[in-house]
PDB file of C-alpha atoms in Angstrom:
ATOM      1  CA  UNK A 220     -17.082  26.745 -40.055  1.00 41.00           C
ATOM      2  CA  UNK A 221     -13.968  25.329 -37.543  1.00 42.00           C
ATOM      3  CA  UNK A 222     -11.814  22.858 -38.763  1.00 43.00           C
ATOM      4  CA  UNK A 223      -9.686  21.077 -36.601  1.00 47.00           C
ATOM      5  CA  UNK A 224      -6.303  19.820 -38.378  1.00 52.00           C
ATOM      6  CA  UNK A 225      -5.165  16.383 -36.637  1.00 59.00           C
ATOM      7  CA  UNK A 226      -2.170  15.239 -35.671  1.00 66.00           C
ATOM      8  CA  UNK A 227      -0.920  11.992 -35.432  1.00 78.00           C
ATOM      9  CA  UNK A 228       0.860  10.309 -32.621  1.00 74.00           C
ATOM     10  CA  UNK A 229       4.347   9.673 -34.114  1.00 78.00           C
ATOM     11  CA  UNK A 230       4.210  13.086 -35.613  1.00 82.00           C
ATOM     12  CA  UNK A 231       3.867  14.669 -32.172  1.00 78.00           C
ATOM     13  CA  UNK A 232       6.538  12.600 -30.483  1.00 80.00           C
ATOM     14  CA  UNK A 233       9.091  13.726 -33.640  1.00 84.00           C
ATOM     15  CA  UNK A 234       8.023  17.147 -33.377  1.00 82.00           C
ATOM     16  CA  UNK A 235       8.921  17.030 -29.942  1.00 81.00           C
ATOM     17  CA  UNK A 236      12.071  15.186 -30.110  1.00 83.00           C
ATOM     18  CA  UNK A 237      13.135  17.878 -32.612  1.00 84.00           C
ATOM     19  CA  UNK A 238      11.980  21.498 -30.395  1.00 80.00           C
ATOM     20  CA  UNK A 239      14.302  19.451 -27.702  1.00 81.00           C
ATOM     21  CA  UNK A 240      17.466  19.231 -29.583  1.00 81.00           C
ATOM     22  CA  UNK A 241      16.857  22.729 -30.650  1.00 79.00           C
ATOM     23  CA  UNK A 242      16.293  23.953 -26.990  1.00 77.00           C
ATOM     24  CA  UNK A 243      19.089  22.187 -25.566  1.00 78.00           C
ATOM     25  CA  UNK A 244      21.659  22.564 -27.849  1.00 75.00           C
ATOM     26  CA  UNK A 245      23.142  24.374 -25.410  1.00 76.00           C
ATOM     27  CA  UNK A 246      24.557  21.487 -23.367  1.00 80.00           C
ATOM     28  CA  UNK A 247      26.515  20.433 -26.365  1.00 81.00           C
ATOM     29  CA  UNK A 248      28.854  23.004 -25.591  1.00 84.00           C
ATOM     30  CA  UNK A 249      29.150  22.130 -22.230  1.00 87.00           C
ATOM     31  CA  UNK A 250      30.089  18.205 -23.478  1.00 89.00           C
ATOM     32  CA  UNK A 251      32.851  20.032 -25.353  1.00 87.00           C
ATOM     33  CA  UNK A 252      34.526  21.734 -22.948  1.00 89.00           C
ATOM     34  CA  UNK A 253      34.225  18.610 -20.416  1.00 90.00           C
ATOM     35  CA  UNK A 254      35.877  16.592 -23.218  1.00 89.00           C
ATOM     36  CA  UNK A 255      38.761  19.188 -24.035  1.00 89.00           C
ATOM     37  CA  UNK A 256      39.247  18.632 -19.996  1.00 90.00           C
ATOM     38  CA  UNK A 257      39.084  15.180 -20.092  1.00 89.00           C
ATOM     39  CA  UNK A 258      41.932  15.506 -22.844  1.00 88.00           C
ATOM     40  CA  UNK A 259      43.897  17.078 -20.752  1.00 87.00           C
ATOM     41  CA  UNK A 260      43.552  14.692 -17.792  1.00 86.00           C
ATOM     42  CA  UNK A 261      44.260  12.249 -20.196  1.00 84.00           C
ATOM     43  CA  UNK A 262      48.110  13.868 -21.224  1.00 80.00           C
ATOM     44  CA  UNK A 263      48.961  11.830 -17.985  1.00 77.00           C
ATOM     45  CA  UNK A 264      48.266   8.942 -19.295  1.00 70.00           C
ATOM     46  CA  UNK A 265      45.263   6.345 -18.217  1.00 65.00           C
ATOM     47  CA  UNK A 266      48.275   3.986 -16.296  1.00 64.00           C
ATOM     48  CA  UNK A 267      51.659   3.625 -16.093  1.00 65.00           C
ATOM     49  CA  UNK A 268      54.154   0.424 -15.214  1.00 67.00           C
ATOM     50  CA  UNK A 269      57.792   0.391 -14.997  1.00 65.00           C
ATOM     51  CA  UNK A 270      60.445  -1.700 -14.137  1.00 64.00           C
ATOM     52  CA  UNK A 271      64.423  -1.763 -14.664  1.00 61.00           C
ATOM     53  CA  UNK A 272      68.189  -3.575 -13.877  1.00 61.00           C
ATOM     54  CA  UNK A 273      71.274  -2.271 -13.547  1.00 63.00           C
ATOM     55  CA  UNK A 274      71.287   0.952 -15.329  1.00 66.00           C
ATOM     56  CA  UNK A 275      68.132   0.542 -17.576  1.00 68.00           C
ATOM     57  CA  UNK A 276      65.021   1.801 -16.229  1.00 67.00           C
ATOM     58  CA  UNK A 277      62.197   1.703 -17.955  1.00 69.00           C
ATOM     59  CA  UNK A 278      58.809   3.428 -17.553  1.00 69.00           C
ATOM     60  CA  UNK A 279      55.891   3.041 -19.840  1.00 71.00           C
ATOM     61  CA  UNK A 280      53.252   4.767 -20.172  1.00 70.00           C
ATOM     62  CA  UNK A 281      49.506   3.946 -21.700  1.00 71.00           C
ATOM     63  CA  UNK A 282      47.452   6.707 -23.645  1.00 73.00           C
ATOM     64  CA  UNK A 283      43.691   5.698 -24.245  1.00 78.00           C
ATOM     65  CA  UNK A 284      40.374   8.092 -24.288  1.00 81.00           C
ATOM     66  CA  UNK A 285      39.384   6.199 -21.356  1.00 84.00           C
ATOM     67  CA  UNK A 286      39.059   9.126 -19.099  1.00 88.00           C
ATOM     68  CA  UNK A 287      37.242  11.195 -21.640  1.00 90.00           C
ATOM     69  CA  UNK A 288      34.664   8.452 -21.951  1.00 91.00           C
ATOM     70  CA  UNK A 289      33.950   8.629 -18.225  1.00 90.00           C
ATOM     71  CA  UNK A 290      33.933  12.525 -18.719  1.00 91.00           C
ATOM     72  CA  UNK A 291      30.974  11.965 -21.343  1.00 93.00           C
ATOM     73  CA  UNK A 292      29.186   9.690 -19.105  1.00 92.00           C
ATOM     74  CA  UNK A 293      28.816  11.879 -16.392  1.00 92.00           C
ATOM     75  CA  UNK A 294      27.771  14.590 -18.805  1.00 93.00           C
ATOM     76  CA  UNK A 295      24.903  12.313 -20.269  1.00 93.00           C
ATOM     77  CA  UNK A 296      24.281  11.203 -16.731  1.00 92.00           C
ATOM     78  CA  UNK A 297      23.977  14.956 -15.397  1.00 90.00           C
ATOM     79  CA  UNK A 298      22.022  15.786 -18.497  1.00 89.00           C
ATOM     80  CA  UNK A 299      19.354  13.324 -18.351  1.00 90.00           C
ATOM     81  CA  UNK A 300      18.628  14.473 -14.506  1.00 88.00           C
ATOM     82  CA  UNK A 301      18.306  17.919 -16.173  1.00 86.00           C
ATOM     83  CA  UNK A 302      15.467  17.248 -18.512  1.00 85.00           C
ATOM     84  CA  UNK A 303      13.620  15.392 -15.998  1.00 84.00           C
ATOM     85  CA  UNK A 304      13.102  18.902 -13.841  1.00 79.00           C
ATOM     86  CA  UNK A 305      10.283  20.980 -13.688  1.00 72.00           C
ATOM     87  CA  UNK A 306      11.460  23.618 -15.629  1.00 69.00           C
ATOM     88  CA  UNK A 307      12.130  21.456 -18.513  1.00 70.00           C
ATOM     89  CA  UNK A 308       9.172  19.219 -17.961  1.00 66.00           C
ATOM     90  CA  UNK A 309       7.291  22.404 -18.516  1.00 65.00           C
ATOM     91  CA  UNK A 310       8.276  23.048 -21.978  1.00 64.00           C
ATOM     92  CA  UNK A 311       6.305  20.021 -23.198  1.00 61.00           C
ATOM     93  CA  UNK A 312       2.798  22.196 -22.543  1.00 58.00           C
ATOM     94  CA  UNK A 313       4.117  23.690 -25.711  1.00 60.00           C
ATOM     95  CA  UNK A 314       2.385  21.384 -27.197  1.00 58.00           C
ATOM     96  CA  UNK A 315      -0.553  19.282 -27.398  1.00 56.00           C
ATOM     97  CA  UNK A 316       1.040  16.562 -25.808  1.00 62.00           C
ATOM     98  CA  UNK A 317       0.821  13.773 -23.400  1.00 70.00           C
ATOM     99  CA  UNK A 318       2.909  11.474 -20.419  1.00 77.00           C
ATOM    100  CA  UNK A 319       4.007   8.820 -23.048  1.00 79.00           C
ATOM    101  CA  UNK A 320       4.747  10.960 -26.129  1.00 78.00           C
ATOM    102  CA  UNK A 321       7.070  13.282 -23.922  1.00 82.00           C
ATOM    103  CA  UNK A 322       8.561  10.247 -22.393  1.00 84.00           C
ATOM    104  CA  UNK A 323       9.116   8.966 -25.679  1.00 86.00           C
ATOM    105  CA  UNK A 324      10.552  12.019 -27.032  1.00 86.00           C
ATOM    106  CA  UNK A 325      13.080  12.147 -24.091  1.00 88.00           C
ATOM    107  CA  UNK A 326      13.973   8.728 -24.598  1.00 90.00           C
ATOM    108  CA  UNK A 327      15.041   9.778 -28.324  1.00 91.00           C
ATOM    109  CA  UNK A 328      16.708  12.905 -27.334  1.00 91.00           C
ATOM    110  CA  UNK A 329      18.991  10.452 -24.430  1.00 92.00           C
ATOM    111  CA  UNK A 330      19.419   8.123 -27.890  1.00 93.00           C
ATOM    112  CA  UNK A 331      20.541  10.702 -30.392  1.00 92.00           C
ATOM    113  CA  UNK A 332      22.579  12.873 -27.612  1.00 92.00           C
ATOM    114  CA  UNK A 333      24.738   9.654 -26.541  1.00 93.00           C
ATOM    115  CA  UNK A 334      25.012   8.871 -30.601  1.00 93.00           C
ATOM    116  CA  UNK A 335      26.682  12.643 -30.915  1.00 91.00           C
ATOM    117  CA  UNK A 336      28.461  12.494 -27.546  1.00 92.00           C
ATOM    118  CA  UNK A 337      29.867   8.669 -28.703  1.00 91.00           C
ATOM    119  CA  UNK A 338      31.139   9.387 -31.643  1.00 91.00           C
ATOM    120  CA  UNK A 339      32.585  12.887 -30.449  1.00 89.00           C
ATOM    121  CA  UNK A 340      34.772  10.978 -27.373  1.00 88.00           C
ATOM    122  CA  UNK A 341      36.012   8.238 -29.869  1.00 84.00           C
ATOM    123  CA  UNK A 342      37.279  10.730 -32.193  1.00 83.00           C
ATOM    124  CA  UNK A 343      38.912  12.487 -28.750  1.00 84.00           C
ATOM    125  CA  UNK A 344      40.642   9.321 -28.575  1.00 80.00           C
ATOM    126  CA  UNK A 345      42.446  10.319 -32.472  1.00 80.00           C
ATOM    127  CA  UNK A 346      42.958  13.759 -31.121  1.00 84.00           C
ATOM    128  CA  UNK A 347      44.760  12.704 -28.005  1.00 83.00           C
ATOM    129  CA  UNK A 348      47.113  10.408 -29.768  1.00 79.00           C
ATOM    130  CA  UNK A 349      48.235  13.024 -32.077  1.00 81.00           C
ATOM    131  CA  UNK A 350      48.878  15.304 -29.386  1.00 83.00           C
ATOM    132  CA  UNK A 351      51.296  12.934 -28.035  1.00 80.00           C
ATOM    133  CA  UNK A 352      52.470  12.444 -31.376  1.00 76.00           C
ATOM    134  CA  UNK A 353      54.169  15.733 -31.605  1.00 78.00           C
ATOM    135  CA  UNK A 354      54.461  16.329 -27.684  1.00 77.00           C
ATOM    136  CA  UNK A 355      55.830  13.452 -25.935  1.00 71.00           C
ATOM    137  CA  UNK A 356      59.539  13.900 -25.431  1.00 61.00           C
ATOM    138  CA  UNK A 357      60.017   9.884 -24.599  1.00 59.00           C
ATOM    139  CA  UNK A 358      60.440   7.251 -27.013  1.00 59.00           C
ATOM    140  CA  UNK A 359      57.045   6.009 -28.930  1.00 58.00           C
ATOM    141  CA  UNK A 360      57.276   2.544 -28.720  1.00 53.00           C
ATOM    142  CA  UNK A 361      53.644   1.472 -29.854  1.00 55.00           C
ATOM    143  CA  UNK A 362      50.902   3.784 -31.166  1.00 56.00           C
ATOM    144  CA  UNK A 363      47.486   1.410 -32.653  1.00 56.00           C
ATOM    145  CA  UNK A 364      46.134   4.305 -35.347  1.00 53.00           C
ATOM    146  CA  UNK A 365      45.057   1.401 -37.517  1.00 53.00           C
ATOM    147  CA  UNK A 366      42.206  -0.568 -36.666  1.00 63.00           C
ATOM    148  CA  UNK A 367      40.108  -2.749 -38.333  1.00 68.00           C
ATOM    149  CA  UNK A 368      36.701  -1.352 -39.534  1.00 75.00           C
ATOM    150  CA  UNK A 369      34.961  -4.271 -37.620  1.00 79.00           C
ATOM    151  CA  UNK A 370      37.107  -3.411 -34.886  1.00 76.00           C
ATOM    152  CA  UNK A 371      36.285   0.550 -34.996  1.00 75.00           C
ATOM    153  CA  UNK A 372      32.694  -0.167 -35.193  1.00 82.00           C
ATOM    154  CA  UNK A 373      32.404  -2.238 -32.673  1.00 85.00           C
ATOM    155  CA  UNK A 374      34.211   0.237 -30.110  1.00 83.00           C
ATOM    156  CA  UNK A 375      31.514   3.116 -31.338  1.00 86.00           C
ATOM    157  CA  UNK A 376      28.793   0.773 -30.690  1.00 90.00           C
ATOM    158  CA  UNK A 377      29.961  -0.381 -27.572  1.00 90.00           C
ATOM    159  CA  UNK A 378      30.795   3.866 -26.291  1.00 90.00           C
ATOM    160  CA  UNK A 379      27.735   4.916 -27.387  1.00 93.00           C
ATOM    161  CA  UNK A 380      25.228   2.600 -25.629  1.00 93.00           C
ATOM    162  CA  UNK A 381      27.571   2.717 -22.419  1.00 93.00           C
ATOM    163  CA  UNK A 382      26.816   6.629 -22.623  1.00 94.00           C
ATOM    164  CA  UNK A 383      23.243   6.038 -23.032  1.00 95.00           C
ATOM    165  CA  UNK A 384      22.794   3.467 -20.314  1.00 94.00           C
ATOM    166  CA  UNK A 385      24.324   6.569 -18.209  1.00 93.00           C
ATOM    167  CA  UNK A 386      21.846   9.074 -19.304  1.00 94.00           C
ATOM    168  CA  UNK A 387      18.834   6.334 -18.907  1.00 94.00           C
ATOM    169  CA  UNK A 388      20.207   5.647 -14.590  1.00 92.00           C
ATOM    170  CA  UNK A 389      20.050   9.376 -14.953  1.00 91.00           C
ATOM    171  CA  UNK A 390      17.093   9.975 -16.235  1.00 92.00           C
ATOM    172  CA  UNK A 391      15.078   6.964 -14.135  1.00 92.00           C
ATOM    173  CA  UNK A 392      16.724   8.834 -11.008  1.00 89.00           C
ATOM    174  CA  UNK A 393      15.663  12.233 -12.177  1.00 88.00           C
ATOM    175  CA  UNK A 394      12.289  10.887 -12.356  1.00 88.00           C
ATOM    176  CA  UNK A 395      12.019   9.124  -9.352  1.00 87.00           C
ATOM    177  CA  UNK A 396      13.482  12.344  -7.510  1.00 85.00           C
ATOM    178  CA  UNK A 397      10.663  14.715  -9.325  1.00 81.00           C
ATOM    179  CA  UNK A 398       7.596  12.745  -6.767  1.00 79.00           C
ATOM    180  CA  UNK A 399       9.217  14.705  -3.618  1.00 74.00           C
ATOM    181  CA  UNK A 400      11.329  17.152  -2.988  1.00 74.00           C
ATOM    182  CA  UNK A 401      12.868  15.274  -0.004  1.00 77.00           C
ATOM    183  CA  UNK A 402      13.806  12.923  -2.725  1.00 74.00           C
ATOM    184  CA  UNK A 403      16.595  15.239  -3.771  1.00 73.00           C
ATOM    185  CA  UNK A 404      18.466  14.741  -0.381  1.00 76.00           C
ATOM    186  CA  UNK A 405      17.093  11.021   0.496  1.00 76.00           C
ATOM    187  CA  UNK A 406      17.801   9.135  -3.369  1.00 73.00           C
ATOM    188  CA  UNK A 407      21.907  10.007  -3.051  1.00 71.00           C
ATOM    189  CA  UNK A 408      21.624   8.979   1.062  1.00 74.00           C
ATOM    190  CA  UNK A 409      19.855   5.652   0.444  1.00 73.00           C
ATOM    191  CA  UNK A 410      22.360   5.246  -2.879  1.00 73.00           C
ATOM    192  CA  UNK A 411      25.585   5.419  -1.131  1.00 74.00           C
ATOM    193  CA  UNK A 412      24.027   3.650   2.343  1.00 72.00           C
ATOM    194  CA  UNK A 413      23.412   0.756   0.034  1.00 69.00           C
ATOM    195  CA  UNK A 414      27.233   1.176  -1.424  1.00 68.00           C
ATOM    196  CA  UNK A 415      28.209   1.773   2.025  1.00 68.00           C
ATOM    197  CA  UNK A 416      26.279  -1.594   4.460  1.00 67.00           C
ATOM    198  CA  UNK A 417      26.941  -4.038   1.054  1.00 65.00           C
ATOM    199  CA  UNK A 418      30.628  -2.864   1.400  1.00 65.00           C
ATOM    200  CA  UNK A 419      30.957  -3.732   5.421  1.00 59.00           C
ATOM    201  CA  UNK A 420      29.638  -6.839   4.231  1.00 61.00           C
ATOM    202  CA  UNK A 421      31.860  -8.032   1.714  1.00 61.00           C
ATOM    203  CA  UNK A 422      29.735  -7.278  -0.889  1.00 64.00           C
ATOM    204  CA  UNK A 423      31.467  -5.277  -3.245  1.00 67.00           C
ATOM    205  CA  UNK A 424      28.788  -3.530  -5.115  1.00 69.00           C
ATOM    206  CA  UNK A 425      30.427  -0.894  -7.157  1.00 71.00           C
ATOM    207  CA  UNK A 426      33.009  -3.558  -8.703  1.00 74.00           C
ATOM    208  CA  UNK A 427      30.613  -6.038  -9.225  1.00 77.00           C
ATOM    209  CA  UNK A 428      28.482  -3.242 -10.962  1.00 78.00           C
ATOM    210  CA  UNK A 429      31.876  -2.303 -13.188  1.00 77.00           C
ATOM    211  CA  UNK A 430      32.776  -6.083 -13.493  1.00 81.00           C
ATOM    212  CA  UNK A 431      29.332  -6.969 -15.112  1.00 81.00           C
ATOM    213  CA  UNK A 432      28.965  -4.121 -17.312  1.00 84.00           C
ATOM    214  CA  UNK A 433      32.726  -3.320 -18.261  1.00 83.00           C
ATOM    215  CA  UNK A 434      34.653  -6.347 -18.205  1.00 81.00           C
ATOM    216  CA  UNK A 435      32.018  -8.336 -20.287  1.00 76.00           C
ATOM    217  CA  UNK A 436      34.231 -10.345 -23.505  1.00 78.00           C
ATOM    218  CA  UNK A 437      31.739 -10.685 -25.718  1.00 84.00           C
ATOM    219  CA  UNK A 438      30.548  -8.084 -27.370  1.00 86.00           C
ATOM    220  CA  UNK A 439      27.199  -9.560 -27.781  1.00 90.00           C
ATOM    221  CA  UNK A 440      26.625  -9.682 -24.055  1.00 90.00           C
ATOM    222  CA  UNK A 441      27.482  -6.457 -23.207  1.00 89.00           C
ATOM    223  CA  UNK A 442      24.970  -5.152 -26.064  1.00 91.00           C
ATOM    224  CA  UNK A 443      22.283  -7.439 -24.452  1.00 92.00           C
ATOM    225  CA  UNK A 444      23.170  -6.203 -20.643  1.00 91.00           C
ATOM    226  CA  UNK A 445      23.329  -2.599 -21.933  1.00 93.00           C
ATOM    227  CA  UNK A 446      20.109  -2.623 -24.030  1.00 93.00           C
ATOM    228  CA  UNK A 447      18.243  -4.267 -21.346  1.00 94.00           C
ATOM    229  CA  UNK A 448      19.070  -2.250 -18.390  1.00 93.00           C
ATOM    230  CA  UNK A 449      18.703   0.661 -20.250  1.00 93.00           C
ATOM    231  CA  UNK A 450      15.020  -0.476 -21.314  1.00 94.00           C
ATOM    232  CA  UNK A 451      14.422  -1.701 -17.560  1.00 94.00           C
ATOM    233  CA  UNK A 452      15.823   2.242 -16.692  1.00 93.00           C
ATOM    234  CA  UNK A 453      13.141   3.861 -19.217  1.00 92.00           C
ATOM    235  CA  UNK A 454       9.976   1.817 -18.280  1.00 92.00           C
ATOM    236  CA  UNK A 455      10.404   2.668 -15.112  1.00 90.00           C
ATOM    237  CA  UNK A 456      10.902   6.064 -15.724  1.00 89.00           C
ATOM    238  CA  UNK A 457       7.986   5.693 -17.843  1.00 88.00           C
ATOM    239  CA  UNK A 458       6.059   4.159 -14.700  1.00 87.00           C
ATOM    240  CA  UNK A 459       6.741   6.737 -12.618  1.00 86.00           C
ATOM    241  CA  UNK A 460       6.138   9.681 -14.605  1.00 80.00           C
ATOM    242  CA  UNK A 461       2.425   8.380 -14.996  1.00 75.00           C
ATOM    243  CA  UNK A 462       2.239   9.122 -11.100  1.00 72.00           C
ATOM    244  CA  UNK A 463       3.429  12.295 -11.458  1.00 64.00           C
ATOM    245  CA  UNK A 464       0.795  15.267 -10.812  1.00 52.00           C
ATOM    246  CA  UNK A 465      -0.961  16.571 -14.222  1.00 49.00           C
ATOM    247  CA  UNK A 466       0.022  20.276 -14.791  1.00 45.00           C
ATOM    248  CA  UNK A 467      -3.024  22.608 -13.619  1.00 39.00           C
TER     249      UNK A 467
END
């Protein structure tokens, strides 16, 4: 006599989550070399001002991890397109599974991938000012190594869930692009003609995009903006997948 051994739904969503950050490991690598060149970027410093009389001239120049932060976005971005193909998508009929638990176990993977990636470009941050530190042949005239813990906290938070709301744009585009092939070409046209006709028109939309995102004061905004948009990015993605053709 058969018996059939049931599994519940939160158990195959974890089980999932877990073959996926065992299958793409991989791309962990690639974060670290992007970051190591983001470093390196970064030895030029993220801005510069000067000024002088006389004889004096002064130039000073600002160190932050900045650039390595946009470095780790773009990874998260690129990555989240990545799962999203076919190849990939495949890998699900591993198991028993269904739209909504492999949509849910992407959406954890995108979670616990920006956690690792957030923490790893903050710590980038340490790691560029100490190569400075014993580098830089110009006078140090202010280096911040000691931050408040509320402070420190609050700038992981804040990197982390900017790196996820990159991989969730990337993974609702990913999605979107995976009901057509033409999609590939036609997403990234009708994306920069939008950049393009609200620029003619005075309608800044990349800096307005920055300015409400980046330049938020309060920290409890920006969590609210981020969270949201990236819950508006995965229910769509959600959506869509629904549409997409079952696997024969």
């Amino acid at each position: 006599m058969m018996s059939l051994s049931k599994i519940s739904f939160g158990n195959l969503v974890m089980k999932q989550f877990r073959y996926k950050l065992k299958s793409y490991i991989g791309s962990i690598n690639s974060l670290v070399v992007l970051q190591l060149i983001a470093i390196l970027f970064s030895l030029n410093g993220a801005a510069s001002s000067g000024g002088g009389a006389t004889r004096v001239n002064v130039q000073t120049t600002y160190y932050t991890a900045d650039i390595v932060i946009i470095f780790t976005m773009i990874w998260a971005f690129m990555s989240a397109v990545l799962i999203t193909t076919k190849a990939y998508r495949e890998e699900n009929f591993l198991f028993v599974a269904s739209r909504l638990s492999s949509h849910l176990s992407n959406s954890l993977f995108l979670l616990a991938t920006s956690f690792l990636a957030g923490i790893m470009a903050l710590l980038s941050g340490f790691l560029l000012k100490v190569i400075i530190y014993f580098t830089i042949e110009s006078e140090i005239l202010h280096m911040s190594m000691s931050q408040s813990f509320i402070e420190v906290g609050m700038g992981i938070i804040a990197t982390i869930l900017y790196i996820f709301l990159a991989s969730c744009f990337g993974y609702l585009l990913g999605t979107i692009i995976q009901l057509h092939k033409t999609l590939v070409i036609l997403l990234p046209g009708v994306l920069l003609g939008i950049i393009f006709l609200t620029s003619v028109n005075g309608l800044h939309l990349l800096p307005l995009v920055g300015k409400f995102y980046f330049f938020e004061s309060s920290f409890l905004l920006v969590l609210c903006k981020v969270l949201v948009s990236s819950g508006v990015f995965l229910l769509g993605a959600g959506v869509i997948s629904n549409r997409l053709e079952v696997r024969q």
